[in-house]
Amino acid sequence: MTAHTSFFQNVLDYVDRAAALTNHPKGLLDQIKHCNSVYHFEFPLRHPDGSVEVIKAWRVEHSHHKLPTKGGIRYAPEVNEDEVKALAALMTYKCAIVDVPFGGAKGAIQIDPKKYTLDQLERITRRYTHELAKKNFIGPGVDVPAPDYGTGEREMAWIADTYSAMNPGQIDAIACITGKPLSQGGIRGRKEATGRGCFYALREACAHADDMKALGLSAGIAGKKVVVQGLGNVGYHAAKFCREEGDAIIIAIAEREGAIMNPNGLNEEEVFQHRKTKGSILDFPGATNIPNSIDALELECDALIPAALENQITEDNAPRIKARIIVEGANGPMTPGAEEILRQKGTLIIPDVYANAGGVTVSYFEWLKNLSHVRVGRMGKRYEQASEMRLIHMMETLTGRSFNDDQLKLASKGPDELDFVNSGLEDTMVVAYQRLREIWKTDARVHDLRTAAFLDAIEKVARAYAELGIFP
Ligand code: GLU
């Protein structure tokens, strides 16, 4: 594939590669590929000295084949329309791959959030929401944004509040956005969801002994040496769950200012605290400094999780990358040219459209929670607890032995919201991986998981259009 400077063109190329394996007519494929609505707007912000800055913003709805459309909002100084279009398109395919019934969208404000006061950020966010609402680019059944690079729960709360204030009495108003704080209608496990999803993706990939053998690795995630790029929400949680639940060893973590390495393993929380107090990831006790952050991607390791920004793995550094597995925590972290080089080396690439879909999956659960106005599990928890107890008592009677208090507590816990969220997420990630792997292993024309993922997504979106009667 040719290298493009356009991120959206890269996504189009991936779609074309998979679309060539289908029999769909060009018109349908064009309808699937291109962005349905692109809204670019600018609004003023007054600074304390009286000067006025005009701020650029976007919301792109890539596909209306299912509504609402869904996707995060990023705050970044370099963001541009091409990038928002690419990210919106990736959301369409991502939702289709994990069977989340939404079209894809993405939003952005071209600012460096670190350069603004809290008050200014709130004004910018509320004004952005206003502008979206004016043009019907936000709403529980229309377009539902979420956090992305540079935004989080705080911004989501401001958006929910602005939208609710503009729509008094609309009972579903807070479902206009996901990734909210718990007290504002958020759901447990949403913040961790993308990173947790990356962990499930890696764990599932490692569970296939044949695939691991082909990579020269043993089966199972335990003991795998992992390098993580980015200690933001995705990287932090990916590292945490790979280490805590997968028994993997996080041998290096890279951030903007540099990277650190310790072959015996790093604890992401300790590294996070160190960075917070020292202002840099470097000089972490017991670790070796890697002053040039990007060099960390070239370390000898089993798995690499790029969870920062796009275009980190390029034709330039791809030849030196030694990881046998790459889990794309970020969107578009490698260029198509880099992918080609890695594919020739036999690297297993777990593509972004699947690997980081955990976030939108749990966003879907949050949206459902908001629309149903009840916490999942609230009505059934005590009932399930009681039936688990009945079963335990039956076992005690049959065996003549009794469980101790700790065992009883563990066995009759009853599921709460977080249990449901995590089990829904785990099932979603495992089932989707198995389907993509099945396509990759059974269709001789499909040589990698990314093509399998795009093929799966295109077929699903095409089916939705066919069932709408738009295309035969
Ligand atoms: N921004 C996240 C993504 O790129 C989450 C989107 C969402 O939850 O709607 O997948």
Short mmCIF file of C-alpha atoms and ligand atoms in Angstrom, two decimals:
data_model
loop_
_atom_site.label_atom_id
_atom_site.label_comp_id
_atom_site.label_asym_id
_atom_site.label_seq_id
_atom_site.Cartn_x
_atom_site.Cartn_y
_atom_site.Cartn_z
CA MET A 1 0.00 0.00 0.00
CA THR A 2 1.23 3.52 -0.73
CA ALA A 3 1.95 5.83 2.16
CA HIS A 4 -0.29 8.88 2.47
CA THR A 5 -0.01 11.97 4.55
CA SER A 6 -3.79 11.78 4.89
CA PHE A 7 -4.99 9.64 7.80
CA PHE A 8 -8.47 9.44 6.22
CA GLN A 9 -6.91 8.18 2.97
CA ASN A 10 -5.10 5.48 4.98
CA VAL A 11 -8.44 4.35 6.38
CA LEU A 12 -9.97 4.40 2.87
CA ASP A 13 -7.12 2.19 1.68
CA TYR A 14 -7.78 -0.33 4.43
CA VAL A 15 -11.45 -0.35 3.49
CA ASP A 16 -10.61 -0.78 -0.20
CA ARG A 17 -8.31 -3.71 0.56
CA ALA A 18 -11.13 -5.54 2.33
CA ALA A 19 -13.87 -4.29 -0.01
CA ALA A 20 -12.03 -5.87 -2.96
CA LEU A 21 -12.88 -9.23 -1.40
CA THR A 22 -16.62 -8.54 -1.54
CA ASN A 23 -19.08 -8.40 -4.44
CA HIS A 24 -20.77 -5.20 -3.38
CA PRO A 25 -21.45 -2.59 -6.05
CA LYS A 26 -19.28 0.53 -6.16
CA GLY A 27 -22.19 2.78 -5.16
CA LEU A 28 -22.77 0.87 -1.95
CA LEU A 29 -19.07 0.81 -1.11
CA ASP A 30 -18.84 4.56 -1.73
CA GLN A 31 -21.82 5.12 0.54
CA ILE A 32 -20.12 3.06 3.24
CA LYS A 33 -16.74 4.77 2.86
CA HIS A 34 -17.48 8.46 2.79
CA CYS A 35 -18.50 10.76 5.61
CA ASN A 36 -22.24 11.49 5.72
CA SER A 37 -21.96 14.84 7.53
CA VAL A 38 -18.97 17.05 8.23
CA TYR A 39 -19.61 20.05 10.46
CA HIS A 40 -16.79 22.55 10.90
CA PHE A 41 -17.39 25.63 12.99
CA GLU A 42 -15.47 28.35 14.78
CA PHE A 43 -16.41 30.31 17.86
CA PRO A 44 -14.81 33.10 19.89
CA LEU A 45 -13.24 32.88 23.33
CA ARG A 46 -12.51 36.06 25.27
CA HIS A 47 -9.27 36.05 27.29
CA PRO A 48 -8.89 37.91 30.61
CA ASP A 49 -6.87 40.67 28.88
CA GLY A 50 -9.82 41.39 26.60
CA SER A 51 -8.34 39.79 23.48
CA VAL A 52 -10.46 37.33 21.55
CA GLU A 53 -9.31 33.99 20.18
CA VAL A 54 -11.28 32.15 17.53
CA ILE A 55 -11.40 28.43 18.17
CA LYS A 56 -11.77 25.79 15.45
CA ALA A 57 -14.01 22.77 16.09
CA TRP A 58 -15.53 19.81 14.24
CA ARG A 59 -18.05 17.04 14.49
CA VAL A 60 -18.04 14.43 11.76
CA GLU A 61 -20.77 11.82 11.45
CA HIS A 62 -19.33 9.17 9.22
CA SER A 63 -22.21 6.76 8.86
CA HIS A 64 -25.93 7.05 9.50
CA HIS A 65 -26.66 3.40 8.73
CA LYS A 66 -27.46 3.09 12.43
CA LEU A 67 -28.46 5.83 14.83
CA PRO A 68 -27.32 7.39 17.02
CA THR A 69 -23.83 7.93 15.72
CA LYS A 70 -21.10 7.54 18.32
CA GLY A 71 -17.54 8.57 18.96
CA GLY A 72 -15.31 10.65 21.19
CA ILE A 73 -14.33 14.30 21.23
CA ARG A 74 -10.63 15.15 21.29
CA TYR A 75 -8.91 18.33 22.39
CA ALA A 76 -5.57 18.62 20.63
CA PRO A 77 -3.56 21.52 19.21
CA GLU A 78 -2.76 19.81 15.91
CA VAL A 79 -6.11 18.18 15.18
CA ASN A 80 -7.55 18.82 11.72
CA GLU A 81 -10.52 17.85 9.57
CA ASP A 82 -8.79 14.96 7.85
CA GLU A 83 -7.95 13.39 11.21
CA VAL A 84 -11.51 13.80 12.54
CA LYS A 85 -12.90 12.20 9.36
CA ALA A 86 -10.51 9.27 9.71
CA LEU A 87 -11.37 8.77 13.36
CA ALA A 88 -15.11 9.03 12.65
CA ALA A 89 -14.76 6.37 9.95
CA LEU A 90 -12.84 4.08 12.29
CA MET A 91 -15.73 4.41 14.77
CA THR A 92 -18.20 3.05 12.19
CA TYR A 93 -16.09 -0.06 11.62
CA LYS A 94 -15.28 -0.41 15.31
CA CYS A 95 -18.94 -0.39 16.34
CA ALA A 96 -19.81 -2.91 13.62
CA ILE A 97 -16.99 -5.29 14.65
CA VAL A 98 -18.12 -5.47 18.29
CA ASP A 99 -21.84 -5.42 17.39
CA VAL A 100 -22.56 -2.09 19.03
CA PRO A 101 -25.61 -0.71 17.17
CA PHE A 102 -24.29 2.75 16.34
CA GLY A 103 -22.95 4.62 13.34
CA GLY A 104 -19.50 6.21 13.66
CA ALA A 105 -18.69 9.82 14.54
CA LYS A 106 -15.90 11.91 16.03
CA GLY A 107 -15.49 15.46 17.28
CA ALA A 108 -12.58 17.73 17.98
CA ILE A 109 -11.60 21.13 19.28
CA GLN A 110 -8.27 22.49 18.10
CA ILE A 111 -6.78 23.52 21.45
CA ASP A 112 -4.05 22.43 23.81
CA PRO A 113 -6.14 21.96 26.97
CA LYS A 114 -3.07 22.52 29.17
CA LYS A 115 -2.92 26.15 28.00
CA TYR A 116 -6.38 27.08 29.30
CA THR A 117 -7.80 27.66 32.76
CA LEU A 118 -10.51 25.42 34.14
CA ASP A 119 -13.02 28.19 33.64
CA GLN A 120 -12.01 28.66 30.00
CA LEU A 121 -12.17 24.93 29.33
CA GLU A 122 -15.67 24.85 30.74
CA ARG A 123 -16.74 27.79 28.57
CA ILE A 124 -15.20 26.20 25.47
CA THR A 125 -16.88 22.85 26.17
CA ARG A 126 -20.28 24.36 26.85
CA ARG A 127 -20.09 26.56 23.75
CA TYR A 128 -19.07 23.55 21.65
CA THR A 129 -22.12 21.67 22.96
CA HIS A 130 -24.35 24.63 22.12
CA GLU A 131 -23.04 24.72 18.57
CA LEU A 132 -23.64 20.97 18.16
CA ALA A 133 -27.16 21.24 19.58
CA LYS A 134 -28.05 24.15 17.27
CA LYS A 135 -27.38 21.95 14.24
CA ASN A 136 -28.78 18.73 15.69
CA PHE A 137 -25.32 17.14 15.98
CA ILE A 138 -25.94 15.88 19.51
CA GLY A 139 -28.78 13.99 21.19
CA PRO A 140 -29.55 10.56 22.69
CA GLY A 141 -30.97 9.30 19.38
CA VAL A 142 -28.89 11.47 17.05
CA ASP A 143 -25.19 11.60 17.94
CA VAL A 144 -23.69 10.65 21.30
CA PRO A 145 -20.11 11.85 21.96
CA ALA A 146 -17.71 10.42 24.54
CA PRO A 147 -14.19 11.08 25.86
CA ASP A 148 -11.16 10.83 23.63
CA TYR A 149 -7.60 12.21 23.68
CA GLY A 150 -7.51 15.33 25.89
CA THR A 151 -11.01 14.94 27.36
CA GLY A 152 -12.51 12.94 30.21
CA GLU A 153 -15.34 12.68 32.71
CA ARG A 154 -15.21 16.38 33.58
CA GLU A 155 -15.88 17.53 30.00
CA MET A 156 -18.60 14.90 29.60
CA ALA A 157 -20.38 16.23 32.71
CA TRP A 158 -20.32 19.79 31.28
CA ILE A 159 -21.73 18.53 27.98
CA ALA A 160 -24.52 16.54 29.67
CA ASP A 161 -25.40 19.56 31.79
CA THR A 162 -25.45 21.99 28.84
CA TYR A 163 -27.54 19.68 26.70
CA SER A 164 -29.97 18.96 29.58
CA ALA A 165 -30.35 22.68 30.27
CA MET A 166 -31.19 23.26 26.59
CA ASN A 167 -33.75 20.45 26.60
CA PRO A 168 -35.73 20.87 29.79
CA GLY A 169 -37.95 17.94 30.64
CA GLN A 170 -36.34 15.61 28.11
CA ILE A 171 -36.20 12.52 30.27
CA ASP A 172 -33.39 10.85 28.30
CA ALA A 173 -31.26 13.99 28.01
CA ILE A 174 -28.18 12.63 29.81
CA ALA A 175 -27.98 9.80 27.27
CA CYS A 176 -26.70 12.51 24.87
CA ILE A 177 -23.15 11.68 26.02
CA THR A 178 -21.23 8.78 27.59
CA GLY A 179 -18.13 8.60 29.76
CA LYS A 180 -19.82 10.73 32.42
CA PRO A 181 -18.85 10.66 36.09
CA LEU A 182 -20.85 8.10 38.09
CA SER A 183 -22.84 10.79 39.91
CA GLN A 184 -23.95 12.27 36.57
CA GLY A 185 -25.28 9.06 35.06
CA GLY A 186 -21.99 7.34 34.22
CA ILE A 187 -21.43 3.62 34.53
CA ARG A 188 -18.88 1.70 36.58
CA GLY A 189 -15.99 0.39 34.52
CA ARG A 190 -16.27 2.90 31.63
CA LYS A 191 -13.02 4.68 32.44
CA GLU A 192 -11.04 1.43 32.49
CA ALA A 193 -12.94 -0.10 29.56
CA THR A 194 -10.61 0.65 26.64
CA GLY A 195 -7.53 -0.56 28.50
CA ARG A 196 -9.37 -3.57 29.88
CA GLY A 197 -10.51 -4.37 26.34
CA CYS A 198 -6.89 -4.27 25.12
CA PHE A 199 -6.02 -6.77 27.84
CA TYR A 200 -8.83 -9.13 26.77
CA ALA A 201 -7.69 -8.78 23.16
CA LEU A 202 -4.09 -9.71 24.01
CA ARG A 203 -5.16 -12.50 26.36
CA GLU A 204 -7.41 -14.01 23.68
CA ALA A 205 -4.69 -13.76 21.03
CA CYS A 206 -2.22 -15.48 23.36
CA ALA A 207 -4.73 -18.24 24.14
CA HIS A 208 -4.39 -19.67 20.61
CA ALA A 209 -1.41 -21.99 20.97
CA ASP A 210 -0.99 -22.48 17.19
CA ASP A 211 -0.81 -18.76 16.53
CA MET A 212 1.67 -18.28 19.37
CA LYS A 213 3.79 -21.16 18.10
CA ALA A 214 3.95 -19.49 14.69
CA LEU A 215 5.32 -16.39 16.43
CA GLY A 216 7.85 -18.42 18.40
CA LEU A 217 5.98 -17.78 21.65
CA SER A 218 4.41 -20.00 24.27
CA ALA A 219 0.64 -19.98 24.75
CA GLY A 220 -0.94 -17.76 27.41
CA ILE A 221 -0.47 -14.14 28.39
CA ALA A 222 1.25 -14.96 31.72
CA GLY A 223 4.93 -14.02 31.68
CA LYS A 224 4.71 -12.17 28.36
CA LYS A 225 7.03 -9.16 28.20
CA VAL A 226 5.01 -6.09 27.30
CA VAL A 227 5.99 -2.54 26.29
CA VAL A 228 3.34 0.15 26.67
CA GLN A 229 3.48 3.51 24.90
CA GLY A 230 1.38 6.13 26.69
CA LEU A 231 0.42 6.29 30.35
CA GLY A 232 -2.91 8.00 29.68
CA ASN A 233 -6.24 6.34 30.34
CA VAL A 234 -5.81 3.57 27.75
CA GLY A 235 -2.13 2.74 28.34
CA TYR A 236 -2.42 2.90 32.11
CA HIS A 237 -5.36 0.50 32.27
CA ALA A 238 -4.00 -1.82 29.58
CA ALA A 239 -0.79 -2.15 31.63
CA LYS A 240 -2.73 -2.58 34.87
CA PHE A 241 -4.96 -5.43 33.67
CA CYS A 242 -2.23 -7.20 31.68
CA ARG A 243 -0.14 -7.19 34.86
CA GLU A 244 -2.82 -7.77 37.53
CA GLU A 245 -5.14 -10.16 35.76
CA GLY A 246 -2.89 -11.55 33.05
CA ASP A 247 0.38 -11.88 35.00
CA ALA A 248 2.23 -10.26 32.11
CA ILE A 249 5.43 -8.29 32.82
CA ILE A 250 5.39 -4.61 31.85
CA ILE A 251 9.06 -4.18 30.95
CA ALA A 252 8.86 -0.61 29.61
CA ILE A 253 6.55 2.39 29.61
CA ALA A 254 6.99 5.33 27.24
CA GLU A 255 5.64 8.84 27.64
CA ARG A 256 6.23 12.14 25.82
CA GLU A 257 9.36 13.11 27.78
CA GLY A 258 11.07 9.71 27.60
CA ALA A 259 10.69 6.06 28.49
CA ILE A 260 11.79 3.76 31.28
CA MET A 261 12.67 0.10 31.26
CA ASN A 262 12.98 -2.61 33.88
CA PRO A 263 13.17 -6.23 32.68
CA ASN A 264 11.85 -7.37 36.06
CA GLY A 265 8.65 -5.45 35.55
CA LEU A 266 7.16 -2.04 36.27
CA ASN A 267 4.06 -1.18 38.26
CA GLU A 268 2.06 1.36 36.27
CA GLU A 269 0.53 2.97 39.38
CA GLU A 270 3.95 3.59 40.95
CA VAL A 271 5.21 4.99 37.65
CA PHE A 272 2.13 7.20 37.37
CA GLN A 273 2.67 8.59 40.90
CA HIS A 274 6.37 9.14 40.21
CA ARG A 275 5.55 11.10 37.05
CA LYS A 276 2.95 13.14 38.89
CA THR A 277 5.31 14.20 41.65
CA LYS A 278 8.52 14.53 39.59
CA GLY A 279 6.94 15.92 36.44
CA SER A 280 8.68 13.25 34.34
CA ILE A 281 8.60 9.51 33.85
CA LEU A 282 12.43 9.46 33.81
CA ASP A 283 14.60 8.49 36.80
CA PHE A 284 12.09 5.99 38.14
CA PRO A 285 13.79 3.97 40.91
CA GLY A 286 15.27 0.71 39.63
CA ALA A 287 14.54 1.47 35.97
CA THR A 288 16.82 2.45 33.08
CA ASN A 289 16.09 5.72 31.29
CA ILE A 290 15.43 5.76 27.55
CA PRO A 291 15.75 9.49 26.82
CA ASN A 292 14.30 9.29 23.32
CA SER A 293 10.78 8.04 24.01
CA ILE A 294 10.12 6.55 20.57
CA ASP A 295 13.12 4.21 20.96
CA ALA A 296 11.11 2.21 23.50
CA LEU A 297 9.00 0.84 20.65
CA GLU A 298 12.07 -0.98 19.36
CA LEU A 299 12.80 -2.89 22.57
CA GLU A 300 12.98 -6.67 22.59
CA CYS A 301 9.56 -7.76 23.87
CA ASP A 302 6.66 -10.14 23.19
CA ALA A 303 3.91 -7.54 22.90
CA LEU A 304 3.86 -3.83 22.19
CA ILE A 305 0.82 -1.73 23.06
CA PRO A 306 0.96 1.69 21.35
CA ALA A 307 -1.69 3.59 23.33
CA ALA A 308 -0.78 7.19 22.63
CA LEU A 309 -1.44 8.84 19.27
CA GLU A 310 -1.55 8.00 15.56
CA ASN A 311 1.47 7.48 13.27
CA GLN A 312 3.92 6.21 15.90
CA ILE A 313 5.05 3.16 13.93
CA THR A 314 6.16 4.22 10.48
CA GLU A 315 8.23 2.83 7.62
CA ASP A 316 11.18 4.41 9.36
CA ASN A 317 11.09 2.51 12.67
CA ALA A 318 9.05 -0.58 11.62
CA PRO A 319 12.14 -2.51 10.39
CA ARG A 320 13.62 -2.23 13.90
CA ILE A 321 10.50 -3.26 15.83
CA LYS A 322 11.02 -6.61 17.54
CA ALA A 323 7.65 -7.15 19.23
CA ARG A 324 5.92 -10.29 17.97
CA ILE A 325 2.45 -8.96 18.81
CA ILE A 326 1.19 -5.38 18.49
CA VAL A 327 -2.06 -4.38 20.19
CA GLU A 328 -3.27 -1.05 18.79
CA GLY A 329 -4.60 0.71 21.88
CA ALA A 330 -4.57 4.06 20.07
CA ASN A 331 -6.39 4.79 16.82
CA GLY A 332 -4.14 4.55 13.77
CA PRO A 333 -0.81 4.13 15.61
CA MET A 334 0.86 2.58 12.56
CA THR A 335 0.98 3.68 8.96
CA PRO A 336 0.01 1.26 6.16
CA GLY A 337 3.65 1.21 5.02
CA ALA A 338 4.78 0.15 8.49
CA GLU A 339 2.11 -2.51 8.56
CA GLU A 340 3.41 -4.00 5.34
CA ILE A 341 6.93 -4.28 6.79
CA LEU A 342 5.66 -5.85 10.00
CA ARG A 343 3.43 -8.27 8.14
CA GLN A 344 6.44 -9.54 6.23
CA LYS A 345 8.15 -10.14 9.55
CA GLY A 346 5.13 -12.18 10.65
CA THR A 347 4.18 -9.81 13.48
CA LEU A 348 0.65 -10.40 14.78
CA ILE A 349 -1.15 -7.06 14.56
CA ILE A 350 -4.33 -6.72 16.60
CA PRO A 351 -5.92 -3.75 14.85
CA ASP A 352 -7.31 -0.61 16.50
CA VAL A 353 -10.83 -1.08 15.12
CA TYR A 354 -11.06 -4.16 17.30
CA ALA A 355 -8.38 -3.75 20.01
CA ASN A 356 -9.61 -0.44 21.41
CA ALA A 357 -13.33 -1.08 20.95
CA GLY A 358 -13.78 -1.74 24.68
CA GLY A 359 -14.43 1.96 25.28
CA VAL A 360 -17.36 2.26 22.93
CA THR A 361 -18.69 -1.11 24.08
CA VAL A 362 -19.04 0.12 27.65
CA SER A 363 -20.31 3.48 26.34
CA TYR A 364 -23.12 1.46 24.80
CA PHE A 365 -23.84 -0.07 28.23
CA GLU A 366 -23.86 3.43 29.75
CA TRP A 367 -26.30 4.66 27.09
CA LEU A 368 -28.57 1.67 27.81
CA LYS A 369 -28.37 2.42 31.54
CA ASN A 370 -29.37 6.04 30.91
CA LEU A 371 -32.28 5.10 28.67
CA SER A 372 -33.55 2.44 31.07
CA HIS A 373 -33.08 4.72 34.09
CA VAL A 374 -31.94 1.83 36.24
CA ARG A 375 -28.56 0.46 37.23
CA VAL A 376 -28.01 -2.92 35.62
CA GLY A 377 -28.44 -5.67 38.19
CA ARG A 378 -30.33 -3.49 40.66
CA MET A 379 -33.50 -5.53 40.59
CA GLY A 380 -31.95 -8.99 40.37
CA LYS A 381 -28.94 -8.84 42.67
CA ARG A 382 -30.61 -9.95 45.89
CA TYR A 383 -32.63 -12.61 44.07
CA GLU A 384 -29.47 -14.07 42.55
CA GLN A 385 -27.74 -13.93 45.92
CA ALA A 386 -30.61 -15.92 47.43
CA SER A 387 -30.55 -18.54 44.68
CA GLU A 388 -26.80 -18.93 45.05
CA MET A 389 -27.35 -19.47 48.79
CA ARG A 390 -30.04 -22.07 48.11
CA LEU A 391 -27.62 -23.96 45.88
CA ILE A 392 -24.88 -23.78 48.51
CA HIS A 393 -27.20 -25.13 51.22
CA MET A 394 -28.22 -27.95 48.92
CA MET A 395 -24.56 -28.83 48.36
CA GLU A 396 -23.92 -28.72 52.10
CA THR A 397 -26.81 -31.07 52.75
CA LEU A 398 -25.71 -33.46 50.02
CA THR A 399 -22.03 -33.54 51.01
CA GLY A 400 -22.49 -33.22 54.76
CA ARG A 401 -19.79 -30.53 54.79
CA SER A 402 -20.14 -26.79 55.43
CA PHE A 403 -18.54 -23.81 53.75
CA ASN A 404 -16.75 -21.27 55.94
CA ASP A 405 -17.88 -17.62 56.08
CA ASP A 406 -15.36 -16.41 53.50
CA GLN A 407 -16.37 -19.10 51.03
CA LEU A 408 -20.04 -18.32 51.59
CA LYS A 409 -19.46 -14.64 51.01
CA LEU A 410 -17.54 -15.28 47.80
CA ALA A 411 -20.01 -17.79 46.40
CA SER A 412 -23.13 -15.76 47.15
CA LYS A 413 -21.97 -12.28 46.26
CA GLY A 414 -24.59 -11.56 43.63
CA PRO A 415 -23.48 -9.60 40.56
CA ASP A 416 -23.26 -5.82 40.73
CA GLU A 417 -22.99 -3.23 37.97
CA LEU A 418 -19.24 -3.62 37.54
CA ASP A 419 -19.53 -7.42 37.30
CA PHE A 420 -22.09 -7.06 34.51
CA VAL A 421 -20.09 -4.41 32.69
CA ASN A 422 -16.89 -6.44 32.81
CA SER A 423 -18.56 -9.67 31.82
CA GLY A 424 -20.33 -7.92 28.91
CA LEU A 425 -17.03 -6.39 27.84
CA GLU A 426 -15.10 -9.65 28.15
CA ASP A 427 -17.67 -11.57 26.14
CA THR A 428 -17.76 -8.85 23.47
CA MET A 429 -13.98 -8.82 23.06
CA VAL A 430 -13.57 -12.60 23.11
CA VAL A 431 -16.41 -13.32 20.70
CA ALA A 432 -15.25 -10.61 18.27
CA TYR A 433 -11.65 -11.90 18.32
CA GLN A 434 -12.81 -15.40 17.58
CA ARG A 435 -14.90 -14.22 14.66
CA LEU A 436 -12.06 -12.15 13.19
CA ARG A 437 -9.64 -15.03 13.66
CA GLU A 438 -12.09 -17.38 11.98
CA ILE A 439 -12.26 -15.07 8.93
CA TRP A 440 -8.47 -14.78 8.86
CA LYS A 441 -7.92 -18.54 9.17
CA THR A 442 -10.65 -19.75 6.84
CA ASP A 443 -10.61 -17.21 3.99
CA ALA A 444 -7.39 -17.80 2.07
CA ARG A 445 -7.52 -14.27 0.64
CA VAL A 446 -7.36 -12.72 4.11
CA HIS A 447 -3.79 -12.53 5.40
CA ASP A 448 -4.20 -10.53 8.59
CA LEU A 449 -6.60 -9.53 11.34
CA ARG A 450 -7.02 -5.97 10.06
CA THR A 451 -8.34 -7.11 6.71
CA ALA A 452 -10.58 -9.61 8.53
CA ALA A 453 -11.86 -6.80 10.77
CA PHE A 454 -12.64 -4.43 7.89
CA LEU A 455 -14.25 -7.25 5.92
CA ASP A 456 -16.45 -8.16 8.86
CA ALA A 457 -17.42 -4.50 9.36
CA ILE A 458 -18.14 -3.82 5.68
CA GLU A 459 -20.40 -6.87 5.47
CA LYS A 460 -22.35 -5.76 8.52
CA VAL A 461 -22.79 -2.15 7.34
CA ALA A 462 -23.71 -3.39 3.85
CA ARG A 463 -26.33 -5.68 5.37
CA ALA A 464 -27.81 -2.75 7.29
CA TYR A 465 -28.15 -0.74 4.07
CA ALA A 466 -29.62 -3.73 2.26
CA GLU A 467 -32.15 -4.24 5.02
CA LEU A 468 -33.06 -0.56 4.79
CA GLY A 469 -33.88 -1.28 1.15
CA ILE A 470 -31.37 1.32 -0.08
CA PHE A 471 -29.15 -1.14 -1.90
CA PRO A 472 -30.04 -4.56 -3.25
N1 GLU B 1 -13.09 7.77 21.99
C1 GLU B 1 -13.28 6.38 22.16
C2 GLU B 1 -12.92 5.64 20.88
O1 GLU B 1 -12.18 6.12 20.06
C3 GLU B 1 -14.64 6.01 22.71
C4 GLU B 1 -15.81 6.37 21.87
C5 GLU B 1 -17.15 6.17 22.57
O2 GLU B 1 -17.18 5.64 23.68
O3 GLU B 1 -18.15 6.57 21.98
O4 GLU B 1 -13.29 4.52 20.68
#
